[in-house]
Amino acid sequence: MEIGKKGRIGEPMVLRENDTHYRPISWEAAFQLIAEQLHQLQNPDEAIFYTSGRTSNEAAFLYQLFVRAYGTNNLPDCSNMCHESSGVALSQTLGIGKGSVTLNDFYTSELVIVIGQNPGTNHPRMLSALEKCKENGGQIITINPLPEPGLMRFVHPQDPLKILKGGTALTDLFLQVKVNGDVPLLKAIMKVLDQADQASGGQVFDHDFIARKTTDFEELIAHLRKLDYDALLQDSGISDVLVREAADMIHDKKKIIVCWAMGVTQHENGVDNIREIVNLLLLKGSIGKPGAGTCPVRGHSNVQGDRTMGIWEAPPKNFLDRLSRTFKFQAPEKHGYAVADAIRAMYEKKASVFIAMGGNFLSATPDTEYTAQGLRNCRLTVQISTKLNRSHLIHGKQALILPCLGRTDQDIQAGGPQFVSVENSRGVVHASRGSIPPCTNQLLSEPAIVAGMAKAVLRNKLNLDWDALIADYDQIRELIAQVIPGFDDYNTRVRKPEGFYLPNGPRVGRFTTPTGRAHFSVNKYHRWQLANDQYLMITIRSHDQFNTTIYGLDDRYRGIYRERRVVLMNPQDISAAGLQPKQVVNLLSTYNGIERRANKFIIVPFDIPKSCIATYFPEANVLVPADVVAHGSKTPISKSVIVKIETNNQNTLPTN
Ligand SMILES: Nc1nc2c(c(=O)[nH]1)N[C@H]1C(S)=C(S)[C@@H](COP(=O)(O)OP(=O)(O)OC[C@H]3O[C@@H](n4cnc5c(=O)[nH]c(N)nc54)[C@H](O)[C@@H]3O)O[C@H]1N2
Ligand SMILES: Nc1nc2c(c(=O)[nH]1)N[C@H]1C(S)=C(S)[C@@H](COP(=O)(O)OP(=O)(O)OC[C@H]3O[C@@H](n4cnc5c(=O)[nH]c(N)nc54)[C@H](O)[C@@H]3O)O[C@H]1N2
Ligand SMILES: [Mo]
């Protein structure tokens, strides 16, 4: 928090081998150092190029082009830790790894299910859409282990009348699911709906849609009918009465939206969670028509655009083919490292140059101590950043900090003022223009930094006039339009104030899977067998943070002040374990025989299901194993870490 508050970084800095401090370096010398180190590697796969999700389309496109021309697909990104499970599940079942709804759909939806998401803190603008949905007669079901106050009740900040009334009750039905109890819960709801469908002669499911547009319906139904309903209730932690109430609310609705975020993606079964959400929507014919669909609510402002631009360690072959054809080189086909693989590769010294386009790799990734060792093993670590963070302090033998313009900064190049573009959660591409004069005249834009690295490293390899591309970003957009479908006429359409929509098959009921149909799926679920002294821990965001940037120590919606090293715990669990509120405890996780500890957390009694506890990200990341990840998406299991609580006599009680 302290270094984050030091303000912006004003000039490029280098930390030489065995030196004690970072010192200024010229841009030219910095790019030469990067080129020297990259040229020394035996194989381009020994370098890793991370991206956080704020990078513009223009910078991201040039960056992946540079990295692939250098010779690797080692392009892990924050998506690997975020919505990868959504992308994988949606691609498999619907044919595109993106959500299908537009903002308008919220206004006409009959039912919105918000699962594993805390929009009050993390997506406040979405609350206005939910409020409008309710004003138009829609209902809201919330599925979450925590009764997040911002979602239960919404006070519009600009509406004094509503503030006086105490806001709008948003949630109509709250299902306080156990941590990772979503698969059994969704299965229980679908089981009840299936019974109602049979009893009503097929009035509940959209059988016409199912017959015309989907496959594997029979398999799903056969699977649901075999499941033991009571076991599903027990594993979800939701009573029969509430499951039936949820099913009743879904029963006669035709326009349903499901929104979700990290509460469902960051589990070993993260991909299953989302396929189960798709099952429910497909049964109701609720994808591909107004007021209905899938809505994975994204994190960083351009995390989706970065993927569209090719920031992906596992790029599809047709993308690589188009890239190779357009730029007349052979793009590497071997898939690269995702975040979890990248950490291991550095730890095992299989990679020794690490370059980060934004983000805070050290603090955002799981297994902080292990990741730290990996970064320290590198010969060179490079951070392209706006502000200082811990990744600048835990570094390779040599390290660079390259300061870049942020999205709010004016970007003036040889060809005049430039703007960049980004893609939002709903697939709209629009322009983004900074207006604030940069804090020093030494900052470069992200595209200019990529061009600087590319010129030094690739020399003439791609035969591109990098300076001309940086002088006028329209020229970068011309290249994007040549490679990426949906970007025709990019420079004209991006100048419209509302931007433009990218093509999205499922939105219009066209499923772009190999069969041309949407796929139901049969998903196993994990029956948690926790010992008496084990808890399932979620790591969540407070109100005063943006990921690893901590603005303050308060989490006001949850009523927690001046402290972040807290563990939220069920009051009955506290007394059953012989603990006290406010007691200071240590947390221990053990995976594959390795013990990980996080010391000195204060117990806070909280309305959370038994056997579940909550801590804040990134303080608890030391406990998250790097080598246990979601099947199919490799996402770290940041929302289901098994931990034990240890007491330690040396820990003293805080005074307030
Ligand atoms: N102010 C602010 N805004 C942000 C961010 C920020 O840090 N600060 N981060 C941005 C980013 S990158 C992202 S990805 C998003 C994250 O947005 P969210 O996903 O809302 O963020 P988390 O705090 O991780 O919250 C996860 C929610 O899921 C619930 N949950 C946890 N486990 C489970 C479970 O097993 N089942 C269910 N049903 N629910 C569960 C938690 O109680 C919590 O309400 O926000 C983005 N916006
Ligand atoms: N335990 C646990 N771990 C998690 C999560 C969790 O819920 N629990 N959530 C995961 C998720 S969803 C995500 S998305 C990741 C986030 O992982 P990251 O994206 O790596 O982390 P951030 O904290 O968002 O990165 C902040 C840093 O980015 C830099 N920055 C900010 N703006 C810009 C810019 O415009 N350009 C450049 N170049 N740099 C910029 C600043 O230097 C700032 O310090 O963390 C993941 N880690
Ligand atoms: Mo995220």
PDB file of N, CA and C in Angstrom, residues 3-88:
ATOM      1  N   ILE A   3       4.119   1.705  -1.079  1.00  0.00           N
ATOM      2  CA  ILE A   3       4.803   2.072  -2.328  1.00  0.00           C
ATOM      3  C   ILE A   3       3.797   2.451  -3.406  1.00  0.00           C
ATOM      4  N   GLY A   4       2.621   1.880  -3.346  1.00  0.00           N
ATOM      5  CA  GLY A   4       1.593   2.227  -4.326  1.00  0.00           C
ATOM      6  C   GLY A   4       1.195   3.689  -4.228  1.00  0.00           C
ATOM      7  N   LYS A   5       1.324   4.240  -3.029  1.00  0.00           N
ATOM      8  CA  LYS A   5       0.924   5.640  -2.815  1.00  0.00           C
ATOM      9  C   LYS A   5       2.028   6.637  -3.127  1.00  0.00           C
ATOM     10  N   LYS A   6       3.183   6.147  -3.563  1.00  0.00           N
ATOM     11  CA  LYS A   6       4.289   7.061  -3.862  1.00  0.00           C
ATOM     12  C   LYS A   6       4.041   7.868  -5.134  1.00  0.00           C
ATOM     13  N   GLY A   7       3.005   7.512  -5.876  1.00  0.00           N
ATOM     14  CA  GLY A   7       2.737   8.260  -7.105  1.00  0.00           C
ATOM     15  C   GLY A   7       3.281   7.547  -8.319  1.00  0.00           C
ATOM     16  N   ARG A   8       3.320   8.258  -9.435  1.00  0.00           N
ATOM     17  CA  ARG A   8       3.708   7.649 -10.710  1.00  0.00           C
ATOM     18  C   ARG A   8       5.223   7.503 -10.808  1.00  0.00           C
ATOM     19  N   ILE A   9       5.628   6.578 -11.655  1.00  0.00           N
ATOM     20  CA  ILE A   9       7.048   6.404 -11.935  1.00  0.00           C
ATOM     21  C   ILE A   9       7.411   7.378 -13.060  1.00  0.00           C
ATOM     22  N   GLY A  10       8.508   8.135 -12.905  1.00  0.00           N
ATOM     23  CA  GLY A  10       8.790   9.231 -13.835  1.00  0.00           C
ATOM     24  C   GLY A  10       9.834   8.967 -14.892  1.00  0.00           C
ATOM     25  N   GLU A  11      10.698   7.960 -14.713  1.00  0.00           N
ATOM     26  CA  GLU A  11      11.739   7.711 -15.722  1.00  0.00           C
ATOM     27  C   GLU A  11      12.136   6.236 -15.679  1.00  0.00           C
ATOM     28  N   PRO A  12      12.720   5.724 -16.780  1.00  0.00           N
ATOM     29  CA  PRO A  12      13.135   4.314 -16.773  1.00  0.00           C
ATOM     30  C   PRO A  12      14.261   4.092 -15.769  1.00  0.00           C
ATOM     31  N   MET A  13      14.248   2.939 -15.127  1.00  0.00           N
ATOM     32  CA  MET A  13      15.225   2.647 -14.085  1.00  0.00           C
ATOM     33  C   MET A  13      15.791   1.251 -14.298  1.00  0.00           C
ATOM     34  N   VAL A  14      17.042   1.078 -13.881  1.00  0.00           N
ATOM     35  CA  VAL A  14      17.661  -0.244 -13.975  1.00  0.00           C
ATOM     36  C   VAL A  14      18.236  -0.615 -12.621  1.00  0.00           C
ATOM     37  N   LEU A  15      18.162  -1.882 -12.300  1.00  0.00           N
ATOM     38  CA  LEU A  15      18.859  -2.411 -11.132  1.00  0.00           C
ATOM     39  C   LEU A  15      19.916  -3.364 -11.686  1.00  0.00           C
ATOM     40  N   ARG A  16      21.188  -2.971 -11.568  1.00  0.00           N
ATOM     41  CA  ARG A  16      22.278  -3.811 -12.093  1.00  0.00           C
ATOM     42  C   ARG A  16      22.564  -4.955 -11.135  1.00  0.00           C
ATOM     43  N   GLU A  17      23.235  -5.982 -11.649  1.00  0.00           N
ATOM     44  CA  GLU A  17      23.539  -7.142 -10.824  1.00  0.00           C
ATOM     45  C   GLU A  17      24.321  -6.703  -9.580  1.00  0.00           C
ATOM     46  N   ASN A  18      23.911  -7.203  -8.426  1.00  0.00           N
ATOM     47  CA  ASN A  18      24.551  -6.928  -7.128  1.00  0.00           C
ATOM     48  C   ASN A  18      24.465  -5.468  -6.672  1.00  0.00           C
ATOM     49  N   ASP A  19      23.774  -4.624  -7.397  1.00  0.00           N
ATOM     50  CA  ASP A  19      23.625  -3.236  -6.945  1.00  0.00           C
ATOM     51  C   ASP A  19      22.542  -3.187  -5.859  1.00  0.00           C
ATOM     52  N   THR A  20      22.542  -2.086  -5.091  1.00  0.00           N
ATOM     53  CA  THR A  20      21.575  -1.981  -3.993  1.00  0.00           C
ATOM     54  C   THR A  20      20.359  -1.151  -4.372  1.00  0.00           C
ATOM     55  N   HIS A  21      20.468  -0.352  -5.432  1.00  0.00           N
ATOM     56  CA  HIS A  21      19.371   0.540  -5.788  1.00  0.00           C
ATOM     57  C   HIS A  21      19.118   0.522  -7.295  1.00  0.00           C
ATOM     58  N   TYR A  22      17.877   0.837  -7.627  1.00  0.00           N
ATOM     59  CA  TYR A  22      17.575   1.128  -9.030  1.00  0.00           C
ATOM     60  C   TYR A  22      18.182   2.491  -9.364  1.00  0.00           C
ATOM     61  N   ARG A  23      18.691   2.650 -10.618  1.00  0.00           N
ATOM     62  CA  ARG A  23      19.243   3.933 -11.054  1.00  0.00           C
ATOM     63  C   ARG A  23      18.663   4.277 -12.427  1.00  0.00           C
ATOM     64  N   PRO A  24      18.621   5.554 -12.768  1.00  0.00           N
ATOM     65  CA  PRO A  24      18.070   5.928 -14.072  1.00  0.00           C
ATOM     66  C   PRO A  24      18.854   5.292 -15.223  1.00  0.00           C
ATOM     67  N   ILE A  25      18.162   5.021 -16.302  1.00  0.00           N
ATOM     68  CA  ILE A  25      18.794   4.469 -17.509  1.00  0.00           C
ATOM     69  C   ILE A  25      18.078   5.106 -18.700  1.00  0.00           C
ATOM     70  N   SER A  26      18.766   5.248 -19.825  1.00  0.00           N
ATOM     71  CA  SER A  26      18.078   5.812 -20.999  1.00  0.00           C
ATOM     72  C   SER A  26      17.203   4.727 -21.619  1.00  0.00           C
ATOM     73  N   TRP A  27      16.194   5.153 -22.349  1.00  0.00           N
ATOM     74  CA  TRP A  27      15.320   4.187 -23.025  1.00  0.00           C
ATOM     75  C   TRP A  27      16.133   3.308 -23.973  1.00  0.00           C
ATOM     76  N   GLU A  28      17.062   3.953 -24.698  1.00  0.00           N
ATOM     77  CA  GLU A  28      17.860   3.217 -25.678  1.00  0.00           C
ATOM     78  C   GLU A  28      18.638   2.090 -25.003  1.00  0.00           C
ATOM     79  N   ALA A  29      19.295   2.432 -23.874  1.00  0.00           N
ATOM     80  CA  ALA A  29      20.104   1.430 -23.164  1.00  0.00           C
ATOM     81  C   ALA A  29      19.210   0.329 -22.582  1.00  0.00           C
ATOM     82  N   ALA A  30      18.006   0.715 -22.144  1.00  0.00           N
ATOM     83  CA  ALA A  30      17.085  -0.285 -21.585  1.00  0.00           C
ATOM     84  C   ALA A  30      16.680  -1.294 -22.670  1.00  0.00           C
ATOM     85  N   PHE A  31      16.345  -0.784 -23.857  1.00  0.00           N
ATOM     86  CA  PHE A  31      15.953  -1.697 -24.943  1.00  0.00           C
ATOM     87  C   PHE A  31      17.140  -2.579 -25.354  1.00  0.00           C
ATOM     88  N   GLN A  32      18.348  -2.010 -25.329  1.00  0.00           N
ATOM     89  CA  GLN A  32      19.536  -2.807 -25.678  1.00  0.00           C
ATOM     90  C   GLN A  32      19.759  -3.930 -24.673  1.00  0.00           C
ATOM     91  N   LEU A  33      19.549  -3.618 -23.377  1.00  0.00           N
ATOM     92  CA  LEU A  33      19.718  -4.645 -22.341  1.00  0.00           C
ATOM     93  C   LEU A  33      18.730  -5.799 -22.573  1.00  0.00           C
ATOM     94  N   ILE A  34      17.483  -5.446 -22.900  1.00  0.00           N
ATOM     95  CA  ILE A  34      16.479  -6.481 -23.160  1.00  0.00           C
ATOM     96  C   ILE A  34      16.913  -7.329 -24.363  1.00  0.00           C
ATOM     97  N   ALA A  35      17.357  -6.656 -25.425  1.00  0.00           N
ATOM     98  CA  ALA A  35      17.754  -7.387 -26.636  1.00  0.00           C
ATOM     99  C   ALA A  35      18.930  -8.319 -26.342  1.00  0.00           C
ATOM    100  N   GLU A  36      19.934  -7.804 -25.606  1.00  0.00           N
ATOM    101  CA  GLU A  36      21.098  -8.634 -25.262  1.00  0.00           C
ATOM    102  C   GLU A  36      20.660  -9.902 -24.535  1.00  0.00           C
ATOM    103  N   GLN A  37      19.818  -9.717 -23.520  1.00  0.00           N
ATOM    104  CA  GLN A  37      19.406 -10.866 -22.710  1.00  0.00           C
ATOM    105  C   GLN A  37      18.565 -11.842 -23.519  1.00  0.00           C
ATOM    106  N   LEU A  38      17.689 -11.331 -24.369  1.00  0.00           N
ATOM    107  CA  LEU A  38      16.853 -12.242 -25.161  1.00  0.00           C
ATOM    108  C   LEU A  38      17.706 -12.974 -26.201  1.00  0.00           C
ATOM    109  N   HIS A  39      18.695 -12.288 -26.768  1.00  0.00           N
ATOM    110  CA  HIS A  39      19.547 -12.947 -27.770  1.00  0.00           C
ATOM    111  C   HIS A  39      20.427 -14.024 -27.152  1.00  0.00           C
ATOM    112  N   GLN A  40      20.710 -13.884 -25.856  1.00  0.00           N
ATOM    113  CA  GLN A  40      21.579 -14.879 -25.208  1.00  0.00           C
ATOM    114  C   GLN A  40      20.873 -16.207 -24.919  1.00  0.00           C
ATOM    115  N   LEU A  41      19.538 -16.208 -24.963  1.00  0.00           N
ATOM    116  CA  LEU A  41      18.822 -17.441 -24.605  1.00  0.00           C
ATOM    117  C   LEU A  41      19.045 -18.497 -25.686  1.00  0.00           C
ATOM    118  N   GLN A  42      19.089 -19.760 -25.254  1.00  0.00           N
ATOM    119  CA  GLN A  42      19.246 -20.872 -26.200  1.00  0.00           C
ATOM    120  C   GLN A  42      18.003 -20.989 -27.078  1.00  0.00           C
ATOM    121  N   ASN A  43      16.846 -20.673 -26.447  1.00  0.00           N
ATOM    122  CA  ASN A  43      15.578 -20.945 -27.096  1.00  0.00           C
ATOM    123  C   ASN A  43      14.603 -19.845 -26.677  1.00  0.00           C
ATOM    124  N   PRO A  44      13.828 -19.304 -27.618  1.00  0.00           N
ATOM    125  CA  PRO A  44      12.892 -18.228 -27.253  1.00  0.00           C
ATOM    126  C   PRO A  44      11.905 -18.644 -26.154  1.00  0.00           C
ATOM    127  N   ASP A  45      11.660 -19.955 -25.992  1.00  0.00           N
ATOM    128  CA  ASP A  45      10.732 -20.401 -24.954  1.00  0.00           C
ATOM    129  C   ASP A  45      11.288 -20.204 -23.545  1.00  0.00           C
ATOM    130  N   GLU A  46      12.536 -19.736 -23.438  1.00  0.00           N
ATOM    131  CA  GLU A  46      13.089 -19.432 -22.113  1.00  0.00           C
ATOM    132  C   GLU A  46      12.736 -18.009 -21.673  1.00  0.00           C
ATOM    133  N   ALA A  47      11.947 -17.324 -22.484  1.00  0.00           N
ATOM    134  CA  ALA A  47      11.477 -15.990 -22.090  1.00  0.00           C
ATOM    135  C   ALA A  47       9.961 -16.035 -21.894  1.00  0.00           C
ATOM    136  N   ILE A  48       9.479 -15.209 -20.950  1.00  0.00           N
ATOM    137  CA  ILE A  48       8.050 -15.174 -20.632  1.00  0.00           C
ATOM    138  C   ILE A  48       7.566 -13.734 -20.736  1.00  0.00           C
ATOM    139  N   PHE A  49       6.437 -13.538 -21.387  1.00  0.00           N
ATOM    140  CA  PHE A  49       5.903 -12.191 -21.620  1.00  0.00           C
ATOM    141  C   PHE A  49       4.490 -12.122 -21.048  1.00  0.00           C
ATOM    142  N   TYR A  50       4.373 -11.607 -19.827  1.00  0.00           N
ATOM    143  CA  TYR A  50       3.081 -11.526 -19.127  1.00  0.00           C
ATOM    144  C   TYR A  50       2.325 -10.262 -19.556  1.00  0.00           C
ATOM    145  N   THR A  51       1.006 -10.306 -19.495  1.00  0.00           N
ATOM    146  CA  THR A  51       0.190  -9.110 -19.731  1.00  0.00           C
ATOM    147  C   THR A  51      -0.896  -9.018 -18.672  1.00  0.00           C
ATOM    148  N   SER A  52      -1.099  -7.835 -18.115  1.00  0.00           N
ATOM    149  CA  SER A  52      -2.258  -7.590 -17.266  1.00  0.00           C
ATOM    150  C   SER A  52      -3.351  -7.073 -18.200  1.00  0.00           C
ATOM    151  N   GLY A  53      -4.536  -6.847 -17.708  1.00  0.00           N
ATOM    152  CA  GLY A  53      -5.645  -6.587 -18.629  1.00  0.00           C
ATOM    153  C   GLY A  53      -5.964  -5.139 -18.935  1.00  0.00           C
ATOM    154  N   ARG A  54      -4.992  -4.239 -18.724  1.00  0.00           N
ATOM    155  CA  ARG A  54      -5.325  -2.833 -19.017  1.00  0.00           C
ATOM    156  C   ARG A  54      -4.767  -2.391 -20.351  1.00  0.00           C
ATOM    157  N   THR A  55      -3.940  -3.245 -20.935  1.00  0.00           N
ATOM    158  CA  THR A  55      -3.252  -2.878 -22.157  1.00  0.00           C
ATOM    159  C   THR A  55      -4.247  -2.702 -23.304  1.00  0.00           C
ATOM    160  N   SER A  56      -4.072  -1.629 -24.073  1.00  0.00           N
ATOM    161  CA  SER A  56      -5.020  -1.328 -25.158  1.00  0.00           C
ATOM    162  C   SER A  56      -4.908  -2.357 -26.278  1.00  0.00           C
ATOM    163  N   ASN A  57      -5.918  -2.384 -27.154  1.00  0.00           N
ATOM    164  CA  ASN A  57      -5.860  -3.271 -28.322  1.00  0.00           C
ATOM    165  C   ASN A  57      -4.596  -3.027 -29.137  1.00  0.00           C
ATOM    166  N   GLU A  58      -4.274  -1.745 -29.338  1.00  0.00           N
ATOM    167  CA  GLU A  58      -3.146  -1.402 -30.209  1.00  0.00           C
ATOM    168  C   GLU A  58      -1.842  -1.940 -29.623  1.00  0.00           C
ATOM    169  N   ALA A  59      -1.626  -1.703 -28.300  1.00  0.00           N
ATOM    170  CA  ALA A  59      -0.392  -2.180 -27.665  1.00  0.00           C
ATOM    171  C   ALA A  59      -0.366  -3.704 -27.634  1.00  0.00           C
ATOM    172  N   ALA A  60      -1.524  -4.308 -27.313  1.00  0.00           N
ATOM    173  CA  ALA A  60      -1.577  -5.766 -27.191  1.00  0.00           C
ATOM    174  C   ALA A  60      -1.276  -6.435 -28.525  1.00  0.00           C
ATOM    175  N   PHE A  61      -1.818  -5.877 -29.606  1.00  0.00           N
ATOM    176  CA  PHE A  61      -1.594  -6.491 -30.915  1.00  0.00           C
ATOM    177  C   PHE A  61      -0.107  -6.454 -31.276  1.00  0.00           C
ATOM    178  N   LEU A  62       0.512  -5.281 -31.075  1.00  0.00           N
ATOM    179  CA  LEU A  62       1.939  -5.165 -31.399  1.00  0.00           C
ATOM    180  C   LEU A  62       2.785  -6.082 -30.503  1.00  0.00           C
ATOM    181  N   TYR A  63       2.383  -6.163 -29.235  1.00  0.00           N
ATOM    182  CA  TYR A  63       3.153  -6.954 -28.255  1.00  0.00           C
ATOM    183  C   TYR A  63       3.148  -8.434 -28.647  1.00  0.00           C
ATOM    184  N   GLN A  64       1.953  -8.988 -28.937  1.00  0.00           N
ATOM    185  CA  GLN A  64       1.922 -10.414 -29.291  1.00  0.00           C
ATOM    186  C   GLN A  64       2.637 -10.656 -30.613  1.00  0.00           C
ATOM    187  N   LEU A  65       2.577  -9.672 -31.529  1.00  0.00           N
ATOM    188  CA  LEU A  65       3.275  -9.822 -32.814  1.00  0.00           C
ATOM    189  C   LEU A  65       4.788  -9.872 -32.575  1.00  0.00           C
ATOM    190  N   PHE A  66       5.273  -8.949 -31.740  1.00  0.00           N
ATOM    191  CA  PHE A  66       6.701  -8.920 -31.382  1.00  0.00           C
ATOM    192  C   PHE A  66       7.123 -10.246 -30.742  1.00  0.00           C
ATOM    193  N   VAL A  67       6.321 -10.716 -29.775  1.00  0.00           N
ATOM    194  CA  VAL A  67       6.696 -11.928 -29.034  1.00  0.00           C
ATOM    195  C   VAL A  67       6.717 -13.139 -29.970  1.00  0.00           C
ATOM    196  N   ARG A  68       5.735 -13.216 -30.862  1.00  0.00           N
ATOM    197  CA  ARG A  68       5.683 -14.383 -31.772  1.00  0.00           C
ATOM    198  C   ARG A  68       6.779 -14.291 -32.829  1.00  0.00           C
ATOM    199  N   ALA A  69       7.092 -13.069 -33.262  1.00  0.00           N
ATOM    200  CA  ALA A  69       8.184 -12.938 -34.230  1.00  0.00           C
ATOM    201  C   ALA A  69       9.516 -13.275 -33.554  1.00  0.00           C
ATOM    202  N   TYR A  70       9.614 -12.974 -32.258  1.00  0.00           N
ATOM    203  CA  TYR A  70      10.808 -13.377 -31.512  1.00  0.00           C
ATOM    204  C   TYR A  70      10.863 -14.904 -31.420  1.00  0.00           C
ATOM    205  N   GLY A  71       9.676 -15.558 -31.336  1.00  0.00           N
ATOM    206  CA  GLY A  71       9.679 -17.015 -31.462  1.00  0.00           C
ATOM    207  C   GLY A  71       8.983 -17.832 -30.394  1.00  0.00           C
ATOM    208  N   THR A  72       8.085 -17.234 -29.602  1.00  0.00           N
ATOM    209  CA  THR A  72       7.431 -18.043 -28.565  1.00  0.00           C
ATOM    210  C   THR A  72       5.951 -17.651 -28.410  1.00  0.00           C
ATOM    211  N   ASN A  73       5.182 -18.601 -27.859  1.00  0.00           N
ATOM    212  CA  ASN A  73       3.797 -18.301 -27.457  1.00  0.00           C
ATOM    213  C   ASN A  73       3.698 -18.147 -25.937  1.00  0.00           C
ATOM    214  N   ASN A  74       4.816 -17.885 -25.272  1.00  0.00           N
ATOM    215  CA  ASN A  74       4.783 -17.702 -23.814  1.00  0.00           C
ATOM    216  C   ASN A  74       4.159 -16.360 -23.468  1.00  0.00           C
ATOM    217  N   LEU A  75       2.834 -16.291 -23.611  1.00  0.00           N
ATOM    218  CA  LEU A  75       2.090 -15.059 -23.347  1.00  0.00           C
ATOM    219  C   LEU A  75       1.029 -15.293 -22.270  1.00  0.00           C
ATOM    220  N   PRO A  76       1.469 -15.615 -21.030  1.00  0.00           N
ATOM    221  CA  PRO A  76       0.474 -15.765 -19.972  1.00  0.00           C
ATOM    222  C   PRO A  76      -0.151 -14.404 -19.678  1.00  0.00           C
ATOM    223  N   ASP A  77      -1.374 -14.404 -19.160  1.00  0.00           N
ATOM    224  CA  ASP A  77      -1.987 -13.113 -18.822  1.00  0.00           C
ATOM    225  C   ASP A  77      -2.864 -13.252 -17.595  1.00  0.00           C
ATOM    226  N   CYS A  78      -3.381 -12.112 -17.130  1.00  0.00           N
ATOM    227  CA  CYS A  78      -4.181 -12.145 -15.906  1.00  0.00           C
ATOM    228  C   CYS A  78      -5.448 -12.977 -16.107  1.00  0.00           C
ATOM    229  N   SER A  79      -5.919 -13.123 -17.351  1.00  0.00           N
ATOM    230  CA  SER A  79      -7.075 -13.994 -17.624  1.00  0.00           C
ATOM    231  C   SER A  79      -6.874 -15.398 -17.091  1.00  0.00           C
ATOM    232  N   ASN A  80      -5.621 -15.868 -17.158  1.00  0.00           N
ATOM    233  CA  ASN A  80      -5.338 -17.221 -16.671  1.00  0.00           C
ATOM    234  C   ASN A  80      -5.777 -17.371 -15.218  1.00  0.00           C
ATOM    235  N   MET A  81      -5.791 -16.252 -14.462  1.00  0.00           N
ATOM    236  CA  MET A  81      -6.151 -16.313 -13.038  1.00  0.00           C
ATOM    237  C   MET A  81      -7.573 -15.809 -12.816  1.00  0.00           C
ATOM    238  N   CYS A  82      -8.265 -15.447 -13.891  1.00  0.00           N
ATOM    239  CA  CYS A  82      -9.490 -14.665 -13.762  1.00  0.00           C
ATOM    240  C   CYS A  82     -10.651 -15.402 -14.443  1.00  0.00           C
ATOM    241  N   HIS A  83     -10.931 -15.069 -15.707  1.00  0.00           N
ATOM    242  CA  HIS A  83     -12.097 -15.655 -16.379  1.00  0.00           C
ATOM    243  C   HIS A  83     -11.749 -16.775 -17.354  1.00  0.00           C
ATOM    244  N   GLU A  84     -10.552 -17.371 -17.211  1.00  0.00           N
ATOM    245  CA  GLU A  84     -10.195 -18.451 -18.146  1.00  0.00           C
ATOM    246  C   GLU A  84     -11.231 -19.572 -18.113  1.00  0.00           C
ATOM    247  N   SER A  85     -11.718 -19.890 -16.900  1.00  0.00           N
ATOM    248  CA  SER A  85     -12.708 -20.981 -16.808  1.00  0.00           C
ATOM    249  C   SER A  85     -13.955 -20.626 -17.613  1.00  0.00           C
ATOM    250  N   SER A  86     -14.320 -19.332 -17.617  1.00  0.00           N
ATOM    251  CA  SER A  86     -15.496 -18.904 -18.381  1.00  0.00           C
ATOM    252  C   SER A  86     -15.237 -19.080 -19.875  1.00  0.00           C
ATOM    253  N   GLY A  87     -14.051 -18.622 -20.313  1.00  0.00           N
ATOM    254  CA  GLY A  87     -13.718 -18.711 -21.729  1.00  0.00           C
ATOM    255  C   GLY A  87     -13.740 -20.145 -22.217  1.00  0.00           C
ATOM    256  N   VAL A  88     -13.140 -21.030 -21.425  1.00  0.00           N
ATOM    257  CA  VAL A  88     -13.069 -22.438 -21.830  1.00  0.00           C
ATOM    258  C   VAL A  88     -14.475 -23.035 -21.893  1.00  0.00           C
TER     259      VAL A  88
END
